[in-house]
Amino acid sequence: MAMTPWWQRGAIYQVYPRSFADGNGDGVGDLPGLRAHLDHLSELHAEAVWLSPVFPSPMADFGYDVADYCDVDPLFGTLADLDQLIADCHGRGIRVVLDWVPNHSSDQHPWFVESRSGREHPRRDWYVWRDGAADGGPPNDWRSEFGAVGPAWNFDEGTAQWYLHSYTPQQPDLNWENPAVEAAMHDVVRFWLDRGVDGLRIDALQRLAKDPLLRSNAGSTRRHDQDWPTVHERLRAIRRVVDEYPDRMIVGEVYLLDVQRVVDHLSGGDQLHLAHNFVFLHLPWDAGAFRTVIEDFQRLAEPDAWPAWFLGNHDHSRIATRYDDGGHGPARARAVALLLTALRGTPFLYQGDELGLPDAVVPPDRVVDVDGRDPERAPLPWRPPSVAGPGAGFSTGEPWLPVVEDAEQLCVQRQAADPRSMLSLVRRLAALRAASPTLQSGGQQVLDAGPGVLAWLRTGDGERLLAAVNFAVEPRRLTGDALPGGECTVLLSTDPEWAPSSVAPRRSAVRDLTLQPSEAVLLRLPA
Ligand code: NOJ
């Protein structure tokens, strides 16, 4: 049997470098800070680390406005630091995935500075320039992704034309209709893969192809400012570049709330290896809703297409807050950790979700993001503030965003010492998956297990594992004809009181098991 590829085996851990660990005391996380904390990733059995952008940037969108695709911003360190990080990670068996932002650059990128300098400049057509509408307004009705920004067009006084920006005005969209742009961006991919990077996360992939006629969205049954069919040929061309190198991976941010469109980007074996599925991330806390998306993917995707599951990143309210609903957040965050580990597919884990962090409270005078995403970007608390000071071991200086209120209890050091903590649970789950070919690559079947309960079977090599999550706020017994009979062994429960070291594993029949509110379990069934 072929070996399971690294990007299927275990979790890909997302580091948001500004908020992970600050090595030089300036209040902003950096590469030396990250290198000093790689033990944390090893303890989580992270198969790979995905770094949000570390490239030179004016930081209008905190690095997603790239001014040089092939260097490191001094705020984060140097290119040598990044090379060293890659070497350190590889020494630990951890792959490195960088964030590639192909849809737009910074307005400070030399390409845009040139493009803006004159209508006749050879780089003019590297970005999307148009005359205004007859009424003097922008060329069409496209809006920025960020509500606060408004129209997706900015008027340039110097050349008296408008340029397109799907995000902030400091992020002009590159013109992917121009083959020179495509070739230049392919060279960026080669630059990083040549340096030993194992994969790329493609930012805003759905924006890479737009209606070349730039027609307005109004009055149309479909959007013209994204998800144009040409995206697939562009993606295949990117994949061909990636396939020049052995064992590399691309994961796309495919921000389309339609499972069919997500799987379309995984089809044919010549597009993405993995896709972030935002339908999943937007689910309400409901067993039936989760079941539908899991089965939709299974049904719609080609058998070789591999799922990826994630419920958090740096753009969305934290899991523990989003699913809190009157105090259930911590227990549900634990259940989510089991769900992501035991589903067939690659789990993505956003830094801090292994601690069950809630959103931080950000007072109005400390708000820095244009789109309200500061709360989920708060720095990681490493040590109790009572010992390490207000920077909570993240920084010796003033953190760029406030740390979460309960850093004292939620910090890594405290949780690592407590076998009942979220961190200890996540580490146990990761160890289980690392040791289990069935969890890594076995088959999967969703079962009927009674109302409010999501249950699924994982099978492989004579082994059968059953995972179940109680979404209800009251205890629920596992019921249903589909459930396999016989005695089972509880490999793990998310109930904080359950500890494998203190008691012998519970043995009982599957149908005798009662799950506590928000409890999730992983069981071994007789072969
Ligand atoms: C998606 C990124 O995750 C987000 O942080 C960013 O603002 C946009 N793409 C634009 O690059």
XYZ file of C-alpha atoms and ligand atoms in Angstrom:
538
model
C 0.000 0.000 0.000
C 1.294 3.436 -0.894
C 2.408 5.530 2.028
C -0.080 8.143 3.164
C 1.171 11.534 1.913
C 2.309 13.883 4.666
C -0.507 16.340 3.966
C -3.104 13.666 4.729
C -1.554 12.164 7.852
C -2.002 14.714 10.591
C -2.851 18.260 11.491
C -1.588 21.322 9.681
C -1.064 23.953 12.337
C -1.656 27.559 11.347
C 0.703 30.105 12.836
C -0.287 33.750 12.651
C 3.277 35.016 13.100
C 2.396 38.418 14.545
C 0.696 36.725 17.479
C 2.617 33.512 18.076
C 5.783 34.486 19.980
C 7.823 37.671 20.092
C 11.575 37.062 20.177
C 12.803 40.670 20.399
C 10.375 42.397 22.751
C 8.818 44.798 20.231
C 5.332 43.456 20.936
C 4.950 41.694 17.583
C 5.607 37.983 17.052
C 8.514 37.039 14.788
C 10.441 34.133 13.274
C 13.027 33.814 16.087
C 10.097 33.682 18.538
C 8.508 30.907 16.517
C 11.775 28.966 16.247
C 12.095 29.082 20.026
C 8.679 27.427 20.437
C 8.818 24.557 17.987
C 8.514 22.081 20.860
C 4.902 23.187 21.100
C 4.294 22.062 17.504
C 6.088 18.770 18.088
C 3.947 18.089 21.157
C 0.916 18.575 18.927
C 2.351 16.113 16.374
C 1.888 18.844 13.776
C 2.549 17.370 10.362
C 3.122 20.836 8.958
C 3.047 24.468 9.930
C 1.300 27.022 7.728
C 2.607 30.533 8.257
C 0.416 33.503 7.472
C 2.449 35.995 5.377
C 5.865 37.078 6.633
C 6.866 39.018 3.512
C 7.773 42.729 3.404
C 4.531 44.621 3.805
C 3.202 48.013 4.877
C 0.758 45.894 6.961
C -2.437 47.569 5.758
C -3.897 44.032 5.938
C -1.269 42.671 8.327
C 0.889 41.024 5.686
C -1.791 40.150 3.125
C -0.585 43.284 1.317
C 2.744 42.035 -0.016
C 5.368 44.553 -1.188
C 7.996 41.926 -2.071
C 7.015 38.304 -2.646
C 10.559 36.975 -2.218
C 11.818 38.360 1.083
C 10.955 38.599 4.773
C 9.685 41.726 6.524
C 12.245 43.028 9.077
C 9.430 42.993 11.643
C 9.520 39.188 11.455
C 13.280 38.741 10.888
C 15.356 37.945 7.821
C 15.354 35.516 4.947
C 18.111 33.708 6.845
C 15.727 33.330 9.810
C 13.155 31.789 7.501
C 15.741 29.416 6.004
C 16.710 28.456 9.531
C 13.081 27.930 10.497
C 12.590 25.645 7.503
C 15.698 23.677 8.476
C 14.607 23.449 12.125
C 11.130 22.279 11.163
C 12.484 19.704 8.739
C 14.811 18.456 11.467
C 11.699 17.702 13.502
C 9.769 16.156 10.634
C 7.487 19.183 10.353
C 6.723 20.474 6.845
C 6.491 24.210 6.104
C 3.633 25.792 4.172
C 3.806 29.488 3.232
C 0.939 31.805 2.401
C 1.002 32.880 -1.246
C -1.143 35.921 -2.027
C -1.543 35.895 -5.811
C -4.709 37.958 -6.264
C -3.301 41.279 -5.112
C -0.096 42.961 -4.032
C 0.531 45.953 -1.827
C 0.131 49.356 -3.439
C 3.773 49.804 -2.391
C 4.960 46.853 -4.492
C 7.317 48.190 -7.212
C 5.016 46.603 -9.815
C 2.112 48.750 -8.705
C 4.222 51.868 -8.224
C 5.273 51.500 -11.871
C 1.791 50.574 -13.023
C 0.388 53.681 -11.427
C 3.118 55.962 -12.821
C 1.531 56.409 -16.250
C -1.106 55.028 -18.585
C 1.563 54.083 -21.122
C 3.897 52.333 -18.690
C 4.596 48.717 -19.728
C 3.395 47.574 -16.280
C 0.112 49.465 -16.552
C -1.694 46.294 -17.570
C -0.332 44.297 -14.612
C -3.229 45.655 -12.573
C -6.873 46.304 -13.423
C -7.283 49.925 -14.583
C -10.433 51.361 -16.082
C -12.101 54.650 -16.886
C -14.983 55.638 -14.647
C -18.640 55.182 -15.521
C -20.468 57.865 -17.465
C -21.752 59.414 -14.224
C -18.173 59.838 -12.982
C -18.436 56.978 -10.479
C -16.479 53.705 -10.424
C -16.435 51.458 -13.542
C -18.933 48.930 -12.136
C -20.795 47.922 -8.947
C -18.195 45.577 -7.449
C -17.710 45.910 -3.692
C -14.698 45.227 -1.504
C -14.849 42.020 0.563
C -14.554 44.286 3.590
C -17.877 45.999 4.256
C -16.200 49.065 5.780
C -14.222 49.690 2.577
C -17.211 50.036 0.237
C -16.637 50.010 -3.540
C -13.829 47.828 -4.896
C -12.440 50.725 -6.958
C -10.146 53.576 -6.116
C -9.620 56.682 -8.240
C -6.019 57.534 -9.013
C -5.649 61.298 -9.383
C -2.309 61.080 -11.182
C -3.552 59.083 -14.168
C -7.289 59.827 -13.824
C -8.373 56.176 -13.884
C -9.739 53.709 -11.358
C -7.966 50.560 -10.120
C -9.620 47.459 -8.736
C -9.070 46.249 -5.159
C -11.128 43.317 -3.921
C -9.926 44.059 -0.374
C -8.455 47.352 0.939
C -7.379 50.165 -1.440
C -3.810 49.306 -0.376
C -4.261 45.878 -2.030
C -4.665 46.448 -5.796
C -5.753 43.320 -7.693
C -3.172 41.916 -10.091
C -4.415 41.379 -13.625
C -4.395 37.606 -14.155
C -5.646 38.116 -17.715
C -2.083 39.235 -18.475
C 0.211 36.225 -19.110
C 3.220 38.190 -17.845
C 1.550 38.496 -14.439
C 0.799 34.795 -14.364
C 4.409 33.973 -15.284
C 5.781 36.338 -12.624
C 3.590 34.752 -9.962
C 4.682 31.278 -11.046
C 8.258 32.422 -10.512
C 7.328 33.368 -6.949
C 6.089 29.811 -6.402
C 9.369 28.448 -7.772
C 11.382 30.821 -5.582
C 9.880 29.325 -2.415
C 9.770 25.714 -3.548
C 13.460 26.031 -4.534
C 14.140 27.177 -0.971
C 12.682 23.972 0.430
C 9.164 25.094 1.288
C 6.813 22.080 1.232
C 3.586 23.728 0.288
C 1.628 26.891 -0.289
C -1.705 28.101 0.931
C -3.305 30.042 -1.890
C -4.987 33.152 -0.569
C -8.378 34.165 -2.003
C -8.253 31.647 -4.850
C -11.834 32.405 -5.869
C -10.725 35.941 -6.795
C -8.070 34.828 -9.277
C -10.586 34.721 -12.105
C -13.184 37.407 -12.762
C -15.374 38.317 -15.674
C -12.858 39.792 -18.158
C -15.597 42.126 -19.356
C -15.916 43.489 -15.807
C -19.700 43.446 -15.930
C -21.624 44.542 -12.853
C -23.090 41.955 -10.489
C -26.504 43.618 -10.333
C -29.146 42.008 -12.496
C -27.080 38.870 -13.007
C -27.791 35.421 -11.592
C -24.100 34.972 -10.868
C -21.239 37.030 -9.504
C -18.853 38.600 -11.975
C -16.163 39.671 -9.516
C -15.010 36.146 -8.558
C -15.284 32.419 -9.294
C -15.092 32.803 -13.083
C -14.600 29.460 -14.931
C -11.054 30.438 -15.988
C -9.994 29.788 -12.389
C -9.562 26.092 -13.211
C -7.080 26.551 -16.045
C -5.145 29.029 -13.893
C -5.122 26.550 -11.046
C -3.937 23.729 -13.308
C -1.064 25.900 -14.511
C -0.100 26.566 -10.883
C -0.275 22.840 -10.140
C 2.031 22.098 -13.065
C 4.639 24.379 -11.499
C 4.201 22.715 -8.104
C 4.514 19.278 -9.705
C 7.976 20.234 -10.985
C 8.965 19.473 -7.373
C 8.510 16.209 -5.476
C 6.087 15.815 -2.577
C 4.728 19.385 -2.433
C 1.193 20.454 -1.616
C -1.162 23.341 -2.381
C -4.180 24.148 -0.248
C -6.623 26.723 -1.484
C -8.655 29.240 0.377
C -11.743 28.607 -1.748
C -14.125 31.032 -0.107
C -17.303 29.836 -1.822
C -20.264 28.691 0.262
C -21.083 25.794 -2.013
C -19.613 22.313 -1.464
C -19.912 21.465 -5.164
C -17.802 24.473 -6.122
C -15.255 23.581 -3.431
C -14.835 20.017 -4.693
C -14.608 21.306 -8.288
C -11.233 22.750 -7.274
C -9.999 19.318 -6.155
C -11.084 17.385 -9.236
C -8.953 15.626 -11.802
C -5.861 15.230 -9.665
C -4.381 18.302 -11.388
C -5.718 21.157 -9.263
C -5.573 21.569 -5.457
C -4.442 18.861 -3.050
C -6.596 20.368 -0.289
C -9.297 23.008 -0.074
C -10.525 24.979 2.897
C -14.236 24.327 3.082
C -15.980 27.429 4.381
C -19.392 25.795 4.273
C -18.128 23.699 7.189
C -16.718 26.689 9.058
C -20.039 28.510 8.878
C -22.148 25.647 10.277
C -24.405 26.162 13.253
C -23.811 23.827 16.215
C -26.125 21.117 14.941
C -25.458 17.415 14.401
C -27.620 17.241 11.293
C -25.919 20.245 9.681
C -22.473 18.739 10.258
C -23.606 15.385 8.922
C -24.943 16.977 5.749
C -21.695 18.725 4.874
C -19.552 15.679 5.648
C -21.753 13.462 3.498
C -22.085 16.095 0.753
C -18.330 16.178 0.409
C -18.172 12.383 0.323
C -20.914 12.236 -2.300
C -19.788 15.081 -4.545
C -16.027 14.647 -4.525
C -14.185 12.195 -6.736
C -13.053 9.165 -4.705
C -9.454 10.372 -4.836
C -10.255 13.896 -3.663
C -9.111 14.272 -0.095
C -11.147 16.293 2.433
C -9.753 18.927 4.763
C -11.644 20.110 7.818
C -11.229 23.333 9.707
C -13.367 25.429 11.994
C -11.078 28.338 12.758
C -8.550 30.711 11.266
C -7.360 34.292 11.711
C -10.427 35.704 9.929
C -13.199 34.220 12.073
C -14.400 34.411 15.639
C -12.808 31.687 17.774
C -14.540 28.293 18.066
C -14.925 28.620 21.850
C -16.721 31.953 21.382
C -18.688 31.216 18.210
C -20.205 28.086 19.704
C -20.462 29.395 23.266
C -24.210 29.922 23.324
C -24.483 30.628 27.040
C -21.421 28.832 28.366
C -21.044 25.727 26.190
C -17.968 27.074 24.377
C -15.224 25.261 26.285
C -16.926 21.835 26.117
C -17.801 22.288 22.441
C -14.243 23.355 21.635
C -13.095 20.039 23.138
C -15.622 18.116 21.067
C -14.462 19.959 17.941
C -10.888 18.856 18.615
C -12.007 15.217 18.561
C -14.202 15.769 15.528
C -11.376 17.257 13.472
C -8.938 14.534 14.518
C -11.247 11.602 13.858
C -12.879 12.668 10.589
C -11.420 11.289 7.385
C -9.411 14.208 6.059
C -6.706 16.643 7.012
C -7.431 18.726 10.103
C -6.314 22.347 10.191
C -5.702 23.792 13.627
C -5.442 27.543 14.125
C -2.958 28.585 16.813
C -4.694 28.987 20.157
C -7.529 26.617 19.330
C -5.459 23.905 21.047
C -5.875 26.052 24.174
C -9.582 26.623 23.618
C -8.952 30.373 23.506
C -12.029 32.575 23.268
C -12.009 35.854 21.335
C -10.097 38.558 23.170
C -11.834 41.715 24.288
C -10.343 44.551 22.237
C -11.205 48.027 23.530
C -12.149 50.570 20.821
C -8.880 52.464 21.144
C -6.898 49.300 20.352
C -8.820 48.198 17.288
C -6.437 47.915 14.322
C -8.180 45.728 11.725
C -10.514 47.238 9.148
C -12.759 44.163 9.228
C -13.199 43.470 12.959
C -10.831 40.482 13.123
C -8.652 41.581 16.047
C -10.345 39.404 18.729
C -9.288 36.115 17.099
C -5.775 37.428 16.459
C -4.835 38.102 20.089
C -1.332 36.926 21.039
C -0.869 33.415 22.415
C -0.517 33.344 26.190
C 2.481 31.134 26.996
C 2.915 31.764 30.733
C 0.730 33.095 33.561
C 0.776 36.921 33.651
C 1.230 36.687 37.438
C 4.654 35.206 36.768
C 5.612 36.467 33.304
C 4.037 39.940 33.396
C 1.249 41.368 31.233
C 2.797 40.010 28.018
C 1.944 36.480 29.279
C 5.212 35.061 27.942
C 4.286 36.164 24.408
C 6.352 39.330 24.669
C 8.405 41.219 27.200
C 7.051 44.410 25.628
C 3.505 45.629 25.110
C 1.677 43.128 22.848
C 0.302 44.659 19.635
C -3.143 43.387 20.644
C -4.368 42.633 24.159
C -4.074 39.017 25.309
C -7.229 37.126 26.319
C -8.677 38.001 29.705
C -8.102 34.633 31.326
C -4.500 34.204 30.198
C -3.642 33.118 33.743
C -5.593 29.865 33.373
C -5.547 29.441 29.611
C -1.809 29.841 29.013
C 0.269 26.983 27.625
C 2.290 26.460 30.798
C -0.755 26.029 33.038
C -2.573 23.783 30.611
C 0.470 21.621 29.921
C 0.633 20.821 33.637
C -3.043 19.864 33.866
C -4.077 16.484 32.437
C -7.697 17.678 32.233
C -6.898 20.740 30.151
C -7.851 21.340 26.538
C -4.166 21.315 25.579
C -3.644 17.906 27.175
C -6.700 16.610 25.331
C -5.481 17.950 21.985
C -2.053 16.407 22.556
C -3.646 13.024 23.372
C -5.812 13.204 20.266
C -2.817 14.076 18.102
C -0.816 11.173 19.553
C -3.704 8.797 18.860
C -3.942 9.899 15.246
C -0.162 9.761 14.774
C -0.222 6.126 15.890
C -3.338 5.102 13.981
C -3.288 4.320 10.248
C -7.069 3.875 10.541
C -7.548 7.487 11.649
C -5.043 8.761 9.114
C -6.320 6.997 6.043
C -9.069 4.498 6.882
C -12.526 4.429 5.342
C -15.448 6.331 6.766
C -19.163 5.876 7.148
C -21.564 8.213 8.941
C -24.090 6.341 11.117
C -27.504 7.035 12.599
C -26.919 7.252 16.328
C -29.960 9.090 17.584
C -31.087 12.731 17.630
C -28.428 15.324 18.351
C -25.605 12.825 17.974
C -23.132 12.714 15.104
C -21.422 9.323 14.854
C -19.122 7.841 12.292
C -17.153 4.686 11.764
C -13.518 4.569 10.663
C -12.279 1.281 9.283
C -8.942 -0.061 8.192
C -6.781 -3.164 8.392
C -9.189 -5.195 10.477
C -9.734 -2.312 12.867
C -12.985 -0.471 13.560
C -13.156 2.824 15.415
C -16.301 4.707 16.236
C -16.406 8.426 16.960
C -19.447 10.196 18.354
C -20.218 13.787 19.309
C -23.208 14.804 21.413
C -24.344 18.182 20.068
C -27.226 18.369 22.544
C -27.227 20.319 25.803
C -28.494 17.291 27.692
C -27.093 13.763 28.019
C -27.835 11.502 25.062
C -27.631 7.747 24.825
C -26.167 6.302 21.638
C -29.098 4.663 19.890
C -29.989 3.360 16.482
C -29.998 0.198 14.435
C -26.974 1.305 12.478
C -24.747 1.178 15.541
C -22.538 -1.875 15.701
C -23.236 -4.149 18.655
C -20.798 -5.678 21.101
C -18.340 -4.505 23.638
C -16.155 -1.492 22.985
C -13.174 0.195 24.539
C -13.249 3.908 25.137
C -9.981 5.183 23.731
C -10.730 8.725 24.718
C -13.465 11.023 25.916
C -13.486 14.822 25.871
C -15.027 14.861 29.344
C -12.338 16.559 31.476
C -12.940 14.037 34.263
C -12.087 11.135 31.989
C -8.408 10.259 32.185
C -6.825 7.178 30.664
C -3.996 7.158 33.167
C -6.151 7.086 36.293
C -8.729 4.459 35.330
C -8.772 1.408 33.142
C -10.470 2.153 29.817
C -14.240 1.905 30.126
C -15.606 -1.232 28.552
C -19.239 -1.416 27.663
C -21.604 -2.018 24.812
C -21.840 0.852 22.321
C -25.589 1.181 22.842
C -25.193 1.418 26.601
C -23.078 4.523 26.323
C -24.503 7.841 27.400
C -22.688 10.958 26.297
C -22.735 14.017 28.512
C -23.733 17.373 26.979
C -21.136 18.291 24.318
C -19.125 15.155 25.090
C -17.319 13.420 22.255
C -15.800 9.937 22.414
C -13.574 7.712 20.359
C -14.209 3.973 20.756
C -12.512 0.828 19.553
C -14.945 -1.867 18.443
C -14.257 -5.546 18.316
C -12.717 -6.432 14.945
C -7.838 35.946 3.145
C -6.949 36.133 4.319
O -7.074 35.019 5.164
C -7.367 37.434 4.981
O -6.748 37.608 6.223
C -7.058 38.565 4.041
O -7.535 39.774 4.573
C -7.692 38.336 2.668
N -7.586 36.994 2.194
C -7.051 39.227 1.639
O -5.738 38.790 1.378
